[in-house]
Structure formats: structure tokens, C-alpha cells
mmCIF file of C-alpha atoms in Angstrom:
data_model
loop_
_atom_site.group_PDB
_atom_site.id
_atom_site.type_symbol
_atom_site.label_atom_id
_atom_site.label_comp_id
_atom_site.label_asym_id
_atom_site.label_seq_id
_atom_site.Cartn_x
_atom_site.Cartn_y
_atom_site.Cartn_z
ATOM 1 C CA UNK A 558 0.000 0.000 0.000
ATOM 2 C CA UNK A 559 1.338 3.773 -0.872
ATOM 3 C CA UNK A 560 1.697 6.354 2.002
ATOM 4 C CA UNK A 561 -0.997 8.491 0.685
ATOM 5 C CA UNK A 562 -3.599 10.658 2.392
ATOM 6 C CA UNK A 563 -6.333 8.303 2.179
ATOM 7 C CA UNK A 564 -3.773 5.371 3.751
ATOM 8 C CA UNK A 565 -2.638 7.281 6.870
ATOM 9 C CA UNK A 566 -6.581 8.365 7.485
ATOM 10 C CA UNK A 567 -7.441 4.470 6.967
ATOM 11 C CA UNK A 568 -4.750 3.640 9.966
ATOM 12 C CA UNK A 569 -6.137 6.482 12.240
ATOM 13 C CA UNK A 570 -9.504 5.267 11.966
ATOM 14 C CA UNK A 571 -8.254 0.975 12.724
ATOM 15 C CA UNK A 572 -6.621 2.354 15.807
ATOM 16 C CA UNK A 573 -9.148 4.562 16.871
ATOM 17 C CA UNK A 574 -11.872 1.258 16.059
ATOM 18 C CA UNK A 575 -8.597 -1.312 18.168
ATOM 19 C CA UNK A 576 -9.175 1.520 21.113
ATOM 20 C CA UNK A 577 -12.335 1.545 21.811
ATOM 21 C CA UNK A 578 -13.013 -2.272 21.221
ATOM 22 C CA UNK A 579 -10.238 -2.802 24.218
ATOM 23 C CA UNK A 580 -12.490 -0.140 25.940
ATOM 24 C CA UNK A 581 -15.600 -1.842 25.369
ATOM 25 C CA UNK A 582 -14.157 -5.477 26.557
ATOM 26 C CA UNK A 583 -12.662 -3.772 29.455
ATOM 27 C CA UNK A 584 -16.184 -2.800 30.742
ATOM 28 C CA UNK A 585 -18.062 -5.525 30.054
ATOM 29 C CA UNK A 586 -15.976 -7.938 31.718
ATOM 30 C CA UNK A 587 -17.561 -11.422 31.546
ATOM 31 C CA UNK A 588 -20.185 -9.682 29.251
ATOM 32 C CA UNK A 589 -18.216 -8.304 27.008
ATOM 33 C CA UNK A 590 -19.179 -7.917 23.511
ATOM 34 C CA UNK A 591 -16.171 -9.251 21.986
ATOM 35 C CA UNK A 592 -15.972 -12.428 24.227
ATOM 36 C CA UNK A 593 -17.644 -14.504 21.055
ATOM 37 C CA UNK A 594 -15.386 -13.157 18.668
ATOM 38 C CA UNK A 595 -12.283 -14.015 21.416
ATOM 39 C CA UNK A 596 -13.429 -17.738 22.085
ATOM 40 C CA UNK A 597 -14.041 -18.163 18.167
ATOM 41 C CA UNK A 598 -10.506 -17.021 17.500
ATOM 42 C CA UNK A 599 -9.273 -19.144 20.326
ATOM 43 C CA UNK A 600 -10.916 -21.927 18.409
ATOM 44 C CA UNK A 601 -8.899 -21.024 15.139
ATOM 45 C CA UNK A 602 -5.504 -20.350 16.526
ATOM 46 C CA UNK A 603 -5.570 -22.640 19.615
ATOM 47 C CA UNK A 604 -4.506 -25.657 17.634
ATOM 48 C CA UNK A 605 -1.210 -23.867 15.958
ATOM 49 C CA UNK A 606 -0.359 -22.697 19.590
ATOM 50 C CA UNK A 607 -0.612 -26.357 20.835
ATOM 51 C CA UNK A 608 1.879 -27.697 18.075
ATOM 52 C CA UNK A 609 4.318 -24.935 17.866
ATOM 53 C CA UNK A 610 4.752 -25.478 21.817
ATOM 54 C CA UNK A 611 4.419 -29.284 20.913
ATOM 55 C CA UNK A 612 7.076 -28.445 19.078
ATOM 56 C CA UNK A 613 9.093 -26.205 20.833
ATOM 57 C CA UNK A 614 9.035 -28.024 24.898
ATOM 58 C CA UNK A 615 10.773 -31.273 23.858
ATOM 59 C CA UNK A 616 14.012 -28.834 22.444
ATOM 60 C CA UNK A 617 13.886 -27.094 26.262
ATOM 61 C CA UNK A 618 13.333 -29.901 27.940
ATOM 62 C CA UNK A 619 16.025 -31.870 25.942
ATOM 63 C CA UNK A 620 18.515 -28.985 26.739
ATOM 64 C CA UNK A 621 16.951 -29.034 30.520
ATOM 65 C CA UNK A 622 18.022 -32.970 30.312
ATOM 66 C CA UNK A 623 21.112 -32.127 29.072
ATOM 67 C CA UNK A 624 21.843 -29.847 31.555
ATOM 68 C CA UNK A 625 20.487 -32.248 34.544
ATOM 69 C CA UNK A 626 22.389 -35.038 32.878
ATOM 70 C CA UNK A 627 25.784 -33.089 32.775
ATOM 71 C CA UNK A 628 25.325 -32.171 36.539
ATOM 72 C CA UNK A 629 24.275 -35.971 37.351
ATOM 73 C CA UNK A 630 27.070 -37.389 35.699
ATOM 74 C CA UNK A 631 29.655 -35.149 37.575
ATOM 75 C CA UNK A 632 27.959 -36.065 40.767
ATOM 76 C CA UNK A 633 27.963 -39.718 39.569
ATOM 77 C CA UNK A 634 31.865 -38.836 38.927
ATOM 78 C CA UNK A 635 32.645 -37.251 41.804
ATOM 79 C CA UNK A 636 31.310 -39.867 44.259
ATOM 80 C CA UNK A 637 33.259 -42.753 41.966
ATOM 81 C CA UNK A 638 36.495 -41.011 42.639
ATOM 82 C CA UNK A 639 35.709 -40.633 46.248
ATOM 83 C CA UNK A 640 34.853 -44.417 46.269
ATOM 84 C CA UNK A 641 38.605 -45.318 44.327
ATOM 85 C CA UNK A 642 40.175 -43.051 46.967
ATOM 86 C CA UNK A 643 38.266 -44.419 49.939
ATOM 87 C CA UNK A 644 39.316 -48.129 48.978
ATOM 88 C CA UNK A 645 43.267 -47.183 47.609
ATOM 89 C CA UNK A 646 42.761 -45.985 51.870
ATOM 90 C CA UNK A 647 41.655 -48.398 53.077
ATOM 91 C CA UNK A 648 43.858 -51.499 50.626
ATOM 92 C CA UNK A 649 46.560 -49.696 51.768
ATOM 93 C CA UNK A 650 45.388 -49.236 55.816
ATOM 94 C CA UNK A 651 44.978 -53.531 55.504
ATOM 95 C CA UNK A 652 48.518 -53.796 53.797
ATOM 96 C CA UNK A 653 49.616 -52.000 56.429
ATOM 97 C CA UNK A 654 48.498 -54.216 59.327
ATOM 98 C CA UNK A 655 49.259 -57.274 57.495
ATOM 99 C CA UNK A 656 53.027 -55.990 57.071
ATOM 100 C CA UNK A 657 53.225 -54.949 60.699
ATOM 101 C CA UNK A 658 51.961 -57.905 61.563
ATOM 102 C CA UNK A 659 54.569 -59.811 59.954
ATOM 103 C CA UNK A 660 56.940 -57.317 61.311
ATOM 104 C CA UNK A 661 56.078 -58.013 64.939
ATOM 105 C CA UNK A 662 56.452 -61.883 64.084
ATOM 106 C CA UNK A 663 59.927 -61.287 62.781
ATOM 107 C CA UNK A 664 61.220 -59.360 65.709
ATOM 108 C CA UNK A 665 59.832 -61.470 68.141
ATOM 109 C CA UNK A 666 61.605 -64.759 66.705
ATOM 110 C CA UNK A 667 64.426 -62.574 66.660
ATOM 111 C CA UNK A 668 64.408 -61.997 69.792
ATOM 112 C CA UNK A 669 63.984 -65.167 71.043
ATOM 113 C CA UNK A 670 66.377 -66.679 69.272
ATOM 114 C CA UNK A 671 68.813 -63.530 70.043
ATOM 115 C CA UNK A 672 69.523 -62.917 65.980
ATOM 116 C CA UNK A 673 70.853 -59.763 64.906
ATOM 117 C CA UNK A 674 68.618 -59.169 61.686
ATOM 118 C CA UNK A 675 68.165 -56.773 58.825
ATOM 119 C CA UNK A 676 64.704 -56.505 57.728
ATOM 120 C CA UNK A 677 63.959 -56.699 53.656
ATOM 121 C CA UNK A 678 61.059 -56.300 51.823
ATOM 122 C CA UNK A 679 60.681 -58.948 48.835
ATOM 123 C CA UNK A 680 60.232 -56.838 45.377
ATOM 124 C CA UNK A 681 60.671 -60.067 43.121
ATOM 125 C CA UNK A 682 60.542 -63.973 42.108
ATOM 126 C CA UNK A 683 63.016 -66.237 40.900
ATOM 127 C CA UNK A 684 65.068 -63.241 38.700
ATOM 128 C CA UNK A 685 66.689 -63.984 36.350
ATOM 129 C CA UNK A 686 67.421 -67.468 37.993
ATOM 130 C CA UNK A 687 65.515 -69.869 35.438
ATOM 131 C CA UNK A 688 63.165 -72.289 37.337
ATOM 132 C CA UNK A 689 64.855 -71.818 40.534
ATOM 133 C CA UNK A 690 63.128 -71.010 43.772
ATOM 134 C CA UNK A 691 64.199 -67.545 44.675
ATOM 135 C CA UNK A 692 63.405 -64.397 45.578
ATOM 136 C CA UNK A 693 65.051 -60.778 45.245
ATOM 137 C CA UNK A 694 65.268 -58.610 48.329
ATOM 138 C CA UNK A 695 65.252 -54.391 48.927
ATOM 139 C CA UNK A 696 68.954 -54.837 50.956
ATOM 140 C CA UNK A 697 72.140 -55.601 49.499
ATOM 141 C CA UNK A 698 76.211 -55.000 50.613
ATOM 142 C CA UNK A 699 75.643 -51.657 51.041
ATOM 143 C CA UNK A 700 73.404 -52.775 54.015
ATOM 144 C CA UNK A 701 75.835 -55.191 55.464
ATOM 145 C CA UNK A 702 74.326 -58.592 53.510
ATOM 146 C CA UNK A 703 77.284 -60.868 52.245
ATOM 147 C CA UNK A 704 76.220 -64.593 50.527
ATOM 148 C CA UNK A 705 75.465 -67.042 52.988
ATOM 149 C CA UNK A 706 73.400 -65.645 55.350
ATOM 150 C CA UNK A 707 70.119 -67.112 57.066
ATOM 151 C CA UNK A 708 66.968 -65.532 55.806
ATOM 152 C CA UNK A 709 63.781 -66.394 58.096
ATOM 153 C CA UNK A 710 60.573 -64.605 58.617
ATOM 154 C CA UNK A 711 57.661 -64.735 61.456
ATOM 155 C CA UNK A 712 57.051 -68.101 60.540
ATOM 156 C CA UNK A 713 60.463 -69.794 60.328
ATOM 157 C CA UNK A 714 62.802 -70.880 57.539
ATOM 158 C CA UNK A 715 62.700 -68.902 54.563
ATOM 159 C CA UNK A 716 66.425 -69.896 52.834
ATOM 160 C CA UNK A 717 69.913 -68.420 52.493
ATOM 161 C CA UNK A 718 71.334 -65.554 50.431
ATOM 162 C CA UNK A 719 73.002 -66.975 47.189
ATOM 163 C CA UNK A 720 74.097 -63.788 45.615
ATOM 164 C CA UNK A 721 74.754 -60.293 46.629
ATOM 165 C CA UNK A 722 74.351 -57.102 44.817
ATOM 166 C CA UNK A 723 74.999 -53.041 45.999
ATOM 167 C CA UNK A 724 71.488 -52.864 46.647
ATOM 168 C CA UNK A 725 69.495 -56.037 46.482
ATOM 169 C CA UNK A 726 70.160 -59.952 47.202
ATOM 170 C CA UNK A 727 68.457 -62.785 45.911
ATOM 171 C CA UNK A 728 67.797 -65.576 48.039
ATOM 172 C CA UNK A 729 67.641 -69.136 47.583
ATOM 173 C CA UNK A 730 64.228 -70.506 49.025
ATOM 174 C CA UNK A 731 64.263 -73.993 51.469
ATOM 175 C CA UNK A 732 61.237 -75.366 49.282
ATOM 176 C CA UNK A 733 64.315 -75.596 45.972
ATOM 177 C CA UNK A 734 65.303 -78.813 45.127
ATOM 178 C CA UNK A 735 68.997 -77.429 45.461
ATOM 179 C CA UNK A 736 68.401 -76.434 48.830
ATOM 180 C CA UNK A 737 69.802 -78.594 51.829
ATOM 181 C CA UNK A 738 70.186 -77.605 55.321
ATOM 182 C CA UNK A 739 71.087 -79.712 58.439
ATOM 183 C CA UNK A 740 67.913 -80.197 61.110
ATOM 184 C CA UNK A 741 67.891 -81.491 64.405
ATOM 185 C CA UNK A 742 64.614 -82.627 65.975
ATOM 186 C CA UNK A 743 63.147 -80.969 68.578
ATOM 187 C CA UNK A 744 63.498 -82.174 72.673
ATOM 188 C CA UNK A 745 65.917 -84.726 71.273
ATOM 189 C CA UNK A 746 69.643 -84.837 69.592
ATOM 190 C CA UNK A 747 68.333 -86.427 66.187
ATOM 191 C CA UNK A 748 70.193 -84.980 63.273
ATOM 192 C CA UNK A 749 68.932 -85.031 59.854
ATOM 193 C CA UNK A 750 69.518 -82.629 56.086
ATOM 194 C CA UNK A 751 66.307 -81.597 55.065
ATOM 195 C CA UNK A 752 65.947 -81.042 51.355
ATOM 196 C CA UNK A 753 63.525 -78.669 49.200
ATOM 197 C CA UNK A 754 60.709 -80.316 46.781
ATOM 198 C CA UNK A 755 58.828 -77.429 45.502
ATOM 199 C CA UNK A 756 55.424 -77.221 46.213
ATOM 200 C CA UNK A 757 55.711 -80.435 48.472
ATOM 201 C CA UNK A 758 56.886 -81.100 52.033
ATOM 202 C CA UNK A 759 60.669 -81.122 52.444
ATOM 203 C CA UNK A 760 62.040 -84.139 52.621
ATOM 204 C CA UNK A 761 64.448 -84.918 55.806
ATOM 205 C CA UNK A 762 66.842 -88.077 55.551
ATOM 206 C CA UNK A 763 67.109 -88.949 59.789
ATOM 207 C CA UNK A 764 70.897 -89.863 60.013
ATOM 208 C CA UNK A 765 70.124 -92.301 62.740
ATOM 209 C CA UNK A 766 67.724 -95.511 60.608
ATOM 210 C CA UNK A 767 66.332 -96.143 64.130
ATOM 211 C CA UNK A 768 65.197 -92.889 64.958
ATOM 212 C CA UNK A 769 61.901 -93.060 66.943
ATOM 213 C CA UNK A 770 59.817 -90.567 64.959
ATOM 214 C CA UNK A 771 56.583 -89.666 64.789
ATOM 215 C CA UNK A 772 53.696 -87.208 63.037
ATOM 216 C CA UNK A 773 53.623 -83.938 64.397
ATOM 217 C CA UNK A 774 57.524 -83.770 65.729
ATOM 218 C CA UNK A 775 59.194 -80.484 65.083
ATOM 219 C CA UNK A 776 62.355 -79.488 63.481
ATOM 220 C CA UNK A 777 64.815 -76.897 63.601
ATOM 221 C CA UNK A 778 67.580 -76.225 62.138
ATOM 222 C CA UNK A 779 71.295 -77.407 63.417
ATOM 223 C CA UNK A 780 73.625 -74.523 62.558
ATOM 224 C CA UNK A 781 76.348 -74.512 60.577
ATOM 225 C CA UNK A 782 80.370 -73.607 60.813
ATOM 226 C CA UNK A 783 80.965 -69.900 61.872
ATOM 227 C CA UNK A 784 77.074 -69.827 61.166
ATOM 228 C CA UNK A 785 77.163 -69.531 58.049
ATOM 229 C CA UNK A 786 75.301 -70.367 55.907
ATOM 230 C CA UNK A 787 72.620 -71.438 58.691
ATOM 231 C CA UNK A 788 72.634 -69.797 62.668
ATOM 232 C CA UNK A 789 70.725 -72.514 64.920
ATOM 233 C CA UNK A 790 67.807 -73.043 66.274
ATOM 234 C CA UNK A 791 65.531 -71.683 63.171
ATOM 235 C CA UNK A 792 62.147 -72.906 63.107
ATOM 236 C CA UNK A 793 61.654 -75.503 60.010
ATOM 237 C CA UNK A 794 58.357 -77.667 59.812
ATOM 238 C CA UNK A 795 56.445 -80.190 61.457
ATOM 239 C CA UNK A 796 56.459 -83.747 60.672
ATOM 240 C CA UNK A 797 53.631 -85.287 58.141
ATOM 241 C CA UNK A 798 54.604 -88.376 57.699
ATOM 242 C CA UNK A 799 57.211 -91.022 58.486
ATOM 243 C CA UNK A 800 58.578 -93.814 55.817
ATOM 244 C CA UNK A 801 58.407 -97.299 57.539
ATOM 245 C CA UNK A 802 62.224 -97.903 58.896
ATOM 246 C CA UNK A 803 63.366 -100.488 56.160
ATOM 247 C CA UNK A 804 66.800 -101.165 58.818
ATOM 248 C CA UNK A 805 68.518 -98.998 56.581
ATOM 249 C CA UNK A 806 71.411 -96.522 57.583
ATOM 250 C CA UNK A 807 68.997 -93.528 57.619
ATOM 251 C CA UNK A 808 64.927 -92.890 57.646
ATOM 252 C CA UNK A 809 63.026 -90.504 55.530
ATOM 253 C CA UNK A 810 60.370 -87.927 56.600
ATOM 254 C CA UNK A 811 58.423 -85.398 55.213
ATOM 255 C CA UNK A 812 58.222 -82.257 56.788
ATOM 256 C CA UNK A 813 55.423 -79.450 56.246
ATOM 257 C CA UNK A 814 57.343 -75.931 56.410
ATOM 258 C CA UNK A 815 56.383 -73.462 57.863
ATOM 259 C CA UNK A 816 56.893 -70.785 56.225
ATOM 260 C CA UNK A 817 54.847 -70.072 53.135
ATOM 261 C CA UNK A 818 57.017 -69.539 49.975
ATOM 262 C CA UNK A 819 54.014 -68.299 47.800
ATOM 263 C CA UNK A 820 53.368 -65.309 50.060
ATOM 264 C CA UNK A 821 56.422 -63.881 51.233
ATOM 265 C CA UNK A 822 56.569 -59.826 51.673
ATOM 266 C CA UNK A 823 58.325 -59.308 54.888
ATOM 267 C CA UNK A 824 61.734 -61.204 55.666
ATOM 268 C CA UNK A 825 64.520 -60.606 57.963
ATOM 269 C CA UNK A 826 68.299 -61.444 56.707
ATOM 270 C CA UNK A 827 70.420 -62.638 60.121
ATOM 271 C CA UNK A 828 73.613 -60.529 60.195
ATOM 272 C CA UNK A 829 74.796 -61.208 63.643
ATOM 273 C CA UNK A 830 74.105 -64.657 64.978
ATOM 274 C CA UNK A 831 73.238 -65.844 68.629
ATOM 275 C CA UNK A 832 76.104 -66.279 71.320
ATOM 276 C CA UNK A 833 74.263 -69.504 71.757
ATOM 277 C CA UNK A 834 72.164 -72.273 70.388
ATOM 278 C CA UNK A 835 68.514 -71.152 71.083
ATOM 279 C CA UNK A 836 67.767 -75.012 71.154
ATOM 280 C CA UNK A 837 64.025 -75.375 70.508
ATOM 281 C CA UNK A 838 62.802 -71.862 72.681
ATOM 282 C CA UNK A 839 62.193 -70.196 69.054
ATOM 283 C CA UNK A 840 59.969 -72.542 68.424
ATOM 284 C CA UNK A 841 55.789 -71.792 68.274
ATOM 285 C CA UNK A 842 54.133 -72.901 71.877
ATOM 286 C CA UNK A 843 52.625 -76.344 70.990
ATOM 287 C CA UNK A 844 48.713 -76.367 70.418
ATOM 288 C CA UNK A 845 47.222 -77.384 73.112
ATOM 289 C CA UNK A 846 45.337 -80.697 72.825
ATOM 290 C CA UNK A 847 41.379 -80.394 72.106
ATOM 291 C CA UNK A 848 39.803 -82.992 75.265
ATOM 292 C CA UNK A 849 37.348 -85.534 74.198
ATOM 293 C CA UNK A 850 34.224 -85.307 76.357
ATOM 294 C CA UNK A 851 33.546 -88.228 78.401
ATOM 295 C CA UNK A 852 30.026 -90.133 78.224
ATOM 296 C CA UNK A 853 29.671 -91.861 81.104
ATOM 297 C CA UNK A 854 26.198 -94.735 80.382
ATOM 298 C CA UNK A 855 24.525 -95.613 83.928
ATOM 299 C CA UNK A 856 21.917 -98.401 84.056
ATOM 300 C CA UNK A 857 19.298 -98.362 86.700
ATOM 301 C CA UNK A 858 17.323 -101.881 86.808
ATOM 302 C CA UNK A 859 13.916 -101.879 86.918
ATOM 303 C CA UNK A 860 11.414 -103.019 89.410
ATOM 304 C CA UNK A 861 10.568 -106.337 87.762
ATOM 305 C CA UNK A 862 14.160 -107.554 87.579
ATOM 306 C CA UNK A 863 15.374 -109.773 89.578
ATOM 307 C CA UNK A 864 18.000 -109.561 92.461
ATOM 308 C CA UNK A 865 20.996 -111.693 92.672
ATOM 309 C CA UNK A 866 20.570 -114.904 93.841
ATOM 310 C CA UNK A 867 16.830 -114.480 93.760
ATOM 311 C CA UNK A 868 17.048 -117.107 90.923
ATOM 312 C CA UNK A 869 18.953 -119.644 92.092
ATOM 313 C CA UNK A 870 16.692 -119.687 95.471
ATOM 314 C CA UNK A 871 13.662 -120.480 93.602
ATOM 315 C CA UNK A 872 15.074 -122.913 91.723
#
């Protein structure tokens, strides 16, 4: 449309009309005029309103979800890290104890057997050393270790040191078939060699054929020449079974360690030995026997029964 006289007059007069219709509806409230025209017009455009919001709330609410999602999933991330830290705390808090546990073994087999020791940590398994039972320890010559020392832990036996770096040591374990080590029974003079088999008992060869020997007997070891490479009085194993004596010059046993050589973390290297043999008093108190209850049966005879001699009197 041009801007001519006749337009401009044209838009006066539809504002002047849009005026007073507001100021009619206005007034008449509830009754106004215009409410058909308003409800028919609802009827018209309702519909688009409906579908362009149809339209419209799933992009907000998808953005909305978005937004709730992102905030969830930092949540979610936050707690998972404070779950990985809580258990690295608490892994480490049980390491902890188990080591000092160990620790407090060590020192007090140490201490009863007065050995001067030089506690290790193990940081690897048979290195380098083919099939051989071993095990590399955290302390080396720099820390006073030389070859041919005892090793032991809380439990007893572990093996000797075999070679000898600045730093570390590796260790031969008693459970190696290379490994020998004298044994002497305990409570009695019986001397024996015990010998590694793996993953099986050791295997002692009794020097005396005769040797009165029996499951559950204890062994520890003998000692060696200037101590070296065993100090006495180590804890070894306990008897698990006995070969029948064939009258042969010696008798064989088996002997379950007791030390574990899968698990080892904690072991103690014996730099200065006893002043004198510790005998069996580094040895574990001996379990104390479970007793077997007693049932003790009592028989009360009833009235019709008869009483001794009552028999022979009527007959």
C-alpha cells in the first residue's frame, strides 16, 4: 500500500476502532461484547499454539536434560572417585596391618632366638634365575648382607642368600630342590639334612635308621660352621609323615614348612648370629590338645528284675 492521504486516514480510523473495542471489553468484563469473537478465535488459533509449543518443549526440555544429565554425571563422577580413593585408603590401611603384623612376628623370633637381623622387603621372584626357587630382596652390601646368610621370617625358615648385589640380594628358598640344610629334631639330639621339593613337604633323611619318629615332631635347624650359611635353632616344619624304617642306615620324613614360599613380603636377613644355640625356645608354643568329652552310660534296673541270687533260690 502507498503512504498516501487516504492510507494514513485508513490507519487512524483501525486504531481509533482497536481503542475503543479494548475499551468496550474492558467494561463488560464477563459480558463483554467481543468475548464470542475471542473464544471463536481461540478456536482457530488454539490448535497452531498447541503444536508450535508441541514443538518447541521437547528442544527445552532436551537442553533441561542435558543440563540435569551433565550435573548428574559429575555427581555420579565425583562420588566414583571418592569411592577409588576411599578403597586405595583403606587397601593400603589392611597392607599395612598385614606388614606390621609380619613385622612383629619377625622381631619377636628374633628376639627369642637372640639374631641380629636386617629386615627386607621382597620386590621379586626367581630373577633372572631360570626355574629356581628364589626371591630378590630391597637390601644388598651396602646394608651389610654378604652370601650365605640365614633368611627367616615370622614363621620360620625362609632360605639363604646366594648372591649379593649393591642394593638387592636374591635368596635361595628352602622349598628348591637345590636347597639342603642340616635339622635337628626338637626335645631330642636327632640330626637329619632336610631337602627342598617345591610345592611339596621337604624331605628330611634322619641320620640315625632307628630314629623313633613320629607325626607332628618339630624341626629346627642345626647350625652350621661360623654360622654360616645357617645360625641354629631356626624354626623348620612339622612332621607329616614317616617312611616305615626299612633297617637302613637312615629314615626318611616329610616335613610341612612353615613358612609359606608363595606369600612372602616381609623377611629378615640374620647378620649377627646368637652367642648360643637357642635349642628349641624359638619354636611356636605347641597347640594345646582339644579334650574328648567323656560319656559316662549308667543303668538303673527296673522293678521287675530280679536280684541276685533271687534265681537260684527259687530254683
Amino acid at each position: 500500500m502507498r503512504d498516501t492521504r487516504e492510507s494514513r486516514l485508513l490507519l487512524v480510523l483501525l486504531i481509533a476502532v482497536a481503542f475503543a473495542l479494548i475499551t468496550v471489553d474492558i467494561r463488560g468484563g464477563e459480558d463483554s461484547p467481543v468475548d464470542g469473537a475471542r473464544q471463536g478465535a481461540a478456536t482457530v488459533f488454539g490448535p497452531i499454539e498447541s503444536g508450535v509449543s508441541a514443538a518447541v518443549d521437547p528442544v527445552g526440555n532436551a537442553v533441561s536434560a542435558i543440563r540435569d544429565s551433565g550435573e548428574r554425571h559429575d555427581r555420579l563422577a565425583a562420588l566414583e572417585k571418592e569411592n577409588a580413593a576411599l578403597k586405595a585408603r583403606l587397601g593400603s590401611d589392611d597392607r599395612s596391618r598385614s606388614r606390621l603384623k609380619q613385622l612383629d612376628k619377625m622381631l619377636k623370633i628374633a628376639g627369642r632366638g637372640q639374631y641380629g637381623i636386617k629386615g627386607a622387603e621382597v620386590i621379586a621372584i626367581g630373577a633372572a634365575q631360570g626355574f629356581s626357587w628364589t626371591i630378590t630382596v630391597d637390601v644388598g652390601a651396602n646394608d651389610g648382607i654378604k652370601r650365605d646368610m640365614t633368611v627367616l621370617n615370622g614363621e620360620g625358615l625362609v632360605g639363604r642368600v646366594t648372591t649379593v648385589g649393591p642394593n638387592t640380594a636374591t635368596v635361595l628358598l628352602a622349598s628348591d630342590p637345590d636347597f639342603t640344610v642340616g635339622t635337628r629334631m626338637e626335645s631330642g639330639d636327632e640330626l637329619g639334612f632336610a631337602s627342598g621339593q617345591g610345592d611339596r613337604p621337604l624331605r628330611v633323611e634322619l641320620l640315625n635308621g632307628k630314629a623313633e619318629v613320629k607325626k607332628g615332631d618339630r624341626l629346627v635347624t642345626f647350625g652350621s660352621q661360623a654360622n654360616r650359611p645357617f645360625v641354629p635353632g631356626v624354626p623348620v616344619g612339622v612332621v607329616s609323615r614317616v617312611d616305615p624304617s626299612g633297617g637302613g642306615l637312615t629314615r626318611t620324613l616329610y616335613v610341612t614348612p612353615y613358612v609359606g614360599f608363595t606369600k612372602l613380603d616381609i623377611v629378615g636377613v640374620v647378620v649377627e648370629a646368637p652367642k648360643k644355640d637357642p635349642r628349641d625356645t624359638v619354636l611356636p608354643p605347641k597347640p594345646k590338645p582339644t579334650p574328648r568329652p567323656t560319656v559316662t552310660v549308667t543303668v538303673t534296673p527296673s522293678a521287675e528284675a530280679p536280684v541276685d541270687g533271687q534265681n537260684q533260690q527259687e530254683q
